[in-house]
């Protein structure tokens, strides 16, 4: 599947900045294709420096490894490096160097809980509206240093869709899981040197546990709602692809 488009968007400036990406035509995406004119701006936002989760220097990082508590292994490839020793986006050029607003050089790992139920004969999922771009999305967020992905999935769902509540009555939900996707995300924040990867896991509510739970947007989310999985509405990053993988499994 072709998933390297939103991170090449030149219609709008890079998120929270006035920096524009260098144009990368489709036939110039691959690093192996010569593109002598390629001269992307080098941008790392000041908001992405000096944070507990930010890589403020390149020295000493154990690339392609578990580096202390930080997983620097890509789900898809052993990544290589540019002339400054910075990881190269395995999907190719994005028109921007640096980290942008991402914290880590190389892969920035996330986890996305795709929570579904059947209602009136239709399969629905919990969608949140993101504060940053205003787009609707599957809930999800960064895997904290040392955190198990299974914990990130629950934590992010609770933070973004349950108003931070950790509901014991949902324990059964977390057991009914199916991994749908593990890999690169076509995220608008990606750069030539830093990119999003995720694990998207479907949790299906077989017994109506969520029918009595009030969804409440919080944290990264400004709104939350149930959406039919046959929706044709656009979603953030590659999230439509994750919905499509689920639809293929369910044959709907
Ligand atoms: C996307 O960004 C992932 O699929 C995940 O949904 C999200 C994680 O970033 P934050 O929501 O923490 O900004 O690439
Ligand atoms: Mg979050
Ligand atoms: Mg989030």
XYZ file of C-alpha atoms and ligand atoms in Angstrom:
268
model
C 0.000 0.000 0.000
C 1.193 3.503 -0.749
C 1.446 5.353 2.551
C 3.784 8.292 2.193
C 1.615 11.205 1.192
C 0.424 13.290 4.155
C 4.039 13.694 5.266
C 4.864 15.290 1.883
C 2.033 17.803 1.962
C 3.193 21.203 0.716
C -0.262 22.844 0.738
C 0.053 23.872 4.360
C 3.079 24.718 6.544
C 4.461 22.050 8.862
C 2.352 21.752 12.033
C 2.611 24.734 14.450
C 5.203 26.466 12.232
C 5.654 28.577 9.146
C 8.122 26.130 7.633
C 7.178 24.667 4.257
C 8.282 21.267 3.049
C 10.436 20.992 -0.038
C 8.448 19.483 -2.920
C 8.983 15.735 -3.271
C 7.312 14.415 -6.438
C 6.088 10.849 -6.274
C 8.903 9.560 -8.491
C 11.530 11.204 -6.219
C 10.439 9.712 -2.917
C 12.941 6.872 -2.735
C 16.406 7.715 -1.393
C 17.840 5.511 -4.133
C 16.428 7.860 -6.774
C 18.758 10.772 -7.544
C 17.307 14.181 -6.668
C 20.271 16.618 -6.871
C 18.060 19.706 -6.329
C 16.722 18.285 -3.065
C 17.316 20.909 -0.382
C 14.745 20.529 2.401
C 14.666 22.937 5.361
C 16.222 21.603 8.559
C 13.655 22.145 11.289
C 13.407 20.999 14.870
C 10.768 22.926 16.825
C 11.886 24.564 20.062
C 8.906 22.797 21.681
C 10.631 19.492 20.832
C 13.864 20.354 22.635
C 14.607 19.840 26.337
C 11.648 17.544 26.947
C 11.931 14.319 28.973
C 11.049 12.425 25.789
C 13.255 14.388 23.388
C 16.600 13.368 21.917
C 18.563 16.552 22.352
C 21.772 15.043 21.057
C 22.693 12.309 18.650
C 25.755 11.044 20.486
C 25.454 7.868 22.482
C 22.160 6.716 21.010
C 21.952 2.970 20.366
C 20.359 2.984 16.941
C 18.279 0.039 15.782
C 18.350 -1.242 19.364
C 16.585 -1.180 22.676
C 18.396 1.820 24.097
C 17.926 1.710 27.870
C 14.164 2.143 28.163
C 13.681 3.547 24.675
C 12.805 1.277 21.777
C 14.742 2.517 18.755
C 13.980 -0.544 16.672
C 11.796 0.085 13.641
C 8.908 -2.322 13.058
C 9.750 -2.366 9.375
C 13.461 -2.113 8.697
C 17.005 -1.663 9.947
C 17.208 2.041 9.122
C 20.289 3.762 7.726
C 21.667 7.270 8.197
C 22.234 10.585 6.434
C 25.610 12.334 6.177
C 25.074 13.946 9.617
C 24.509 10.540 11.220
C 20.762 11.009 11.605
C 18.362 8.138 10.864
C 16.798 8.171 7.401
C 13.057 7.750 7.017
C 12.697 4.232 5.553
C 9.778 5.303 3.372
C 11.836 8.016 1.670
C 11.944 11.799 1.359
C 9.441 14.031 3.165
C 10.731 17.478 2.181
C 11.871 18.315 5.737
C 14.993 17.435 7.734
C 15.364 17.549 11.509
C 12.884 16.221 14.049
C 10.080 18.707 13.364
C 7.916 18.396 16.485
C 8.700 14.736 17.107
C 10.743 13.854 20.158
C 12.887 11.022 18.853
C 15.286 10.744 15.962
C 14.242 7.692 13.977
C 11.105 5.779 14.949
C 8.668 7.376 17.385
C 6.540 4.500 18.643
C 2.814 4.802 19.247
C -0.070 2.451 19.953
C -3.635 2.859 18.700
C -6.608 1.141 20.398
C -9.383 0.581 17.849
C -12.375 -0.110 20.072
C -15.477 -1.508 18.363
C -19.010 -2.641 19.177
C -22.115 -3.771 17.285
C -25.086 -1.450 17.516
C -28.307 -1.872 15.552
C -26.607 -4.362 13.258
C -23.722 -2.027 12.478
C -20.110 -2.158 13.610
C -18.964 1.114 15.149
C -15.657 2.349 16.499
C -14.656 5.042 18.962
C -13.192 8.048 17.162
C -11.632 11.105 18.724
C -11.100 14.574 17.287
C -7.500 15.668 17.664
C -6.637 19.048 19.132
C -3.585 19.507 16.901
C -5.044 19.220 13.397
C -8.763 19.088 14.169
C -9.013 15.784 12.288
C -10.926 12.736 13.516
C -8.745 9.788 14.400
C -8.494 6.471 16.159
C -7.392 7.223 19.747
C -3.697 6.652 20.245
C -0.471 7.952 21.589
C 3.201 7.524 22.211
C 4.581 4.517 24.006
C 6.295 5.921 27.103
C 9.885 4.879 27.827
C 9.826 1.384 29.279
C 6.072 0.996 28.799
C 4.484 -2.204 27.472
C 2.398 -1.612 24.337
C -0.559 -3.323 26.017
C -0.402 -0.666 28.742
C -0.130 2.190 26.226
C -3.239 0.956 24.427
C -5.345 1.005 27.595
C -3.862 4.212 28.921
C -4.395 6.158 25.709
C -7.987 4.957 25.368
C -8.682 5.999 28.911
C -6.930 9.387 28.533
C -8.500 10.354 25.222
C -11.916 8.681 25.229
C -12.842 8.055 28.882
C -11.819 11.347 30.423
C -8.904 9.650 32.160
C -11.052 7.074 33.957
C -9.548 3.617 34.377
C -12.678 1.481 34.361
C -12.420 -1.946 35.909
C -15.641 -2.962 34.164
C -13.706 -2.830 30.874
C -11.211 -5.533 31.922
C -12.957 -8.089 29.694
C -12.720 -5.740 26.715
C -8.930 -5.640 26.836
C -8.819 -9.427 26.588
C -10.783 -9.556 23.333
C -8.017 -8.195 21.125
C -6.709 -8.586 17.621
C -3.613 -6.883 16.244
C -4.453 -5.258 12.913
C -1.318 -3.388 11.952
C 2.265 -2.869 13.016
C 4.420 -0.476 11.037
C 4.936 2.963 9.565
C 2.326 5.710 9.857
C 1.866 8.374 7.187
C 1.781 11.048 9.875
C 1.901 14.759 8.979
C 4.665 15.245 11.591
C 7.110 12.866 9.905
C 10.407 14.148 8.587
C 13.388 12.705 6.759
C 14.940 11.858 10.139
C 12.015 11.166 12.482
C 8.796 9.293 11.854
C 5.800 7.665 13.513
C 5.287 3.926 13.766
C 2.396 2.252 15.508
C 0.713 -0.944 16.585
C -3.026 -0.789 15.982
C -5.037 -3.292 18.021
C -8.757 -3.940 17.744
C -10.672 -4.505 20.995
C -14.175 -5.705 20.274
C -16.895 -5.201 22.862
C -18.846 -8.430 22.489
C -21.123 -8.038 25.489
C -22.128 -4.385 25.500
C -19.747 -3.298 28.252
C -19.403 0.111 26.648
C -23.105 0.733 26.196
C -23.297 2.010 29.778
C -20.061 3.955 29.650
C -20.114 7.632 28.895
C -17.348 8.549 26.459
C -15.510 11.708 27.456
C -12.880 13.479 25.371
C -9.779 14.620 27.235
C -6.031 15.129 26.810
C -5.186 15.014 23.044
C -8.872 14.807 22.174
C -11.419 17.588 22.011
C -14.361 15.400 21.025
C -15.227 11.707 20.988
C -17.978 9.714 19.299
C -19.000 6.343 17.905
C -18.594 6.143 14.113
C -19.761 3.403 11.717
C -16.740 1.569 10.348
C -18.240 1.911 6.875
C -17.846 5.699 7.123
C -16.267 7.466 4.189
C -15.107 10.386 6.328
C -11.356 11.041 6.178
C -9.275 10.264 9.263
C -5.900 11.431 10.581
C -2.641 10.007 9.146
C -3.056 6.395 7.900
C -5.986 5.626 10.167
C -8.385 4.935 7.291
C -6.069 2.080 6.332
C -6.386 0.535 9.789
C -10.187 0.720 9.533
C -9.960 -0.929 6.116
C -7.860 -3.784 7.499
C -10.563 -4.388 10.115
C -13.293 -4.244 7.462
C -11.432 -6.847 5.423
C -11.263 -9.134 8.472
C -14.979 -8.664 9.120
C -15.818 -8.771 5.398
C -17.873 -5.576 5.544
C -0.248 8.612 14.790
O -0.071 9.533 15.830
C -0.403 7.280 15.464
O -1.155 6.398 14.643
C -1.100 7.646 16.757
O -2.501 7.590 16.581
C -0.714 9.089 17.014
C 0.195 9.249 18.204
O 0.537 10.568 18.423
P -0.179 11.499 19.480
O -1.663 11.191 19.422
O 0.394 11.158 20.817
O 0.100 12.887 19.054
O 0.859 8.614 13.947
Mg -2.646 10.642 24.193
Mg -3.019 10.891 20.999
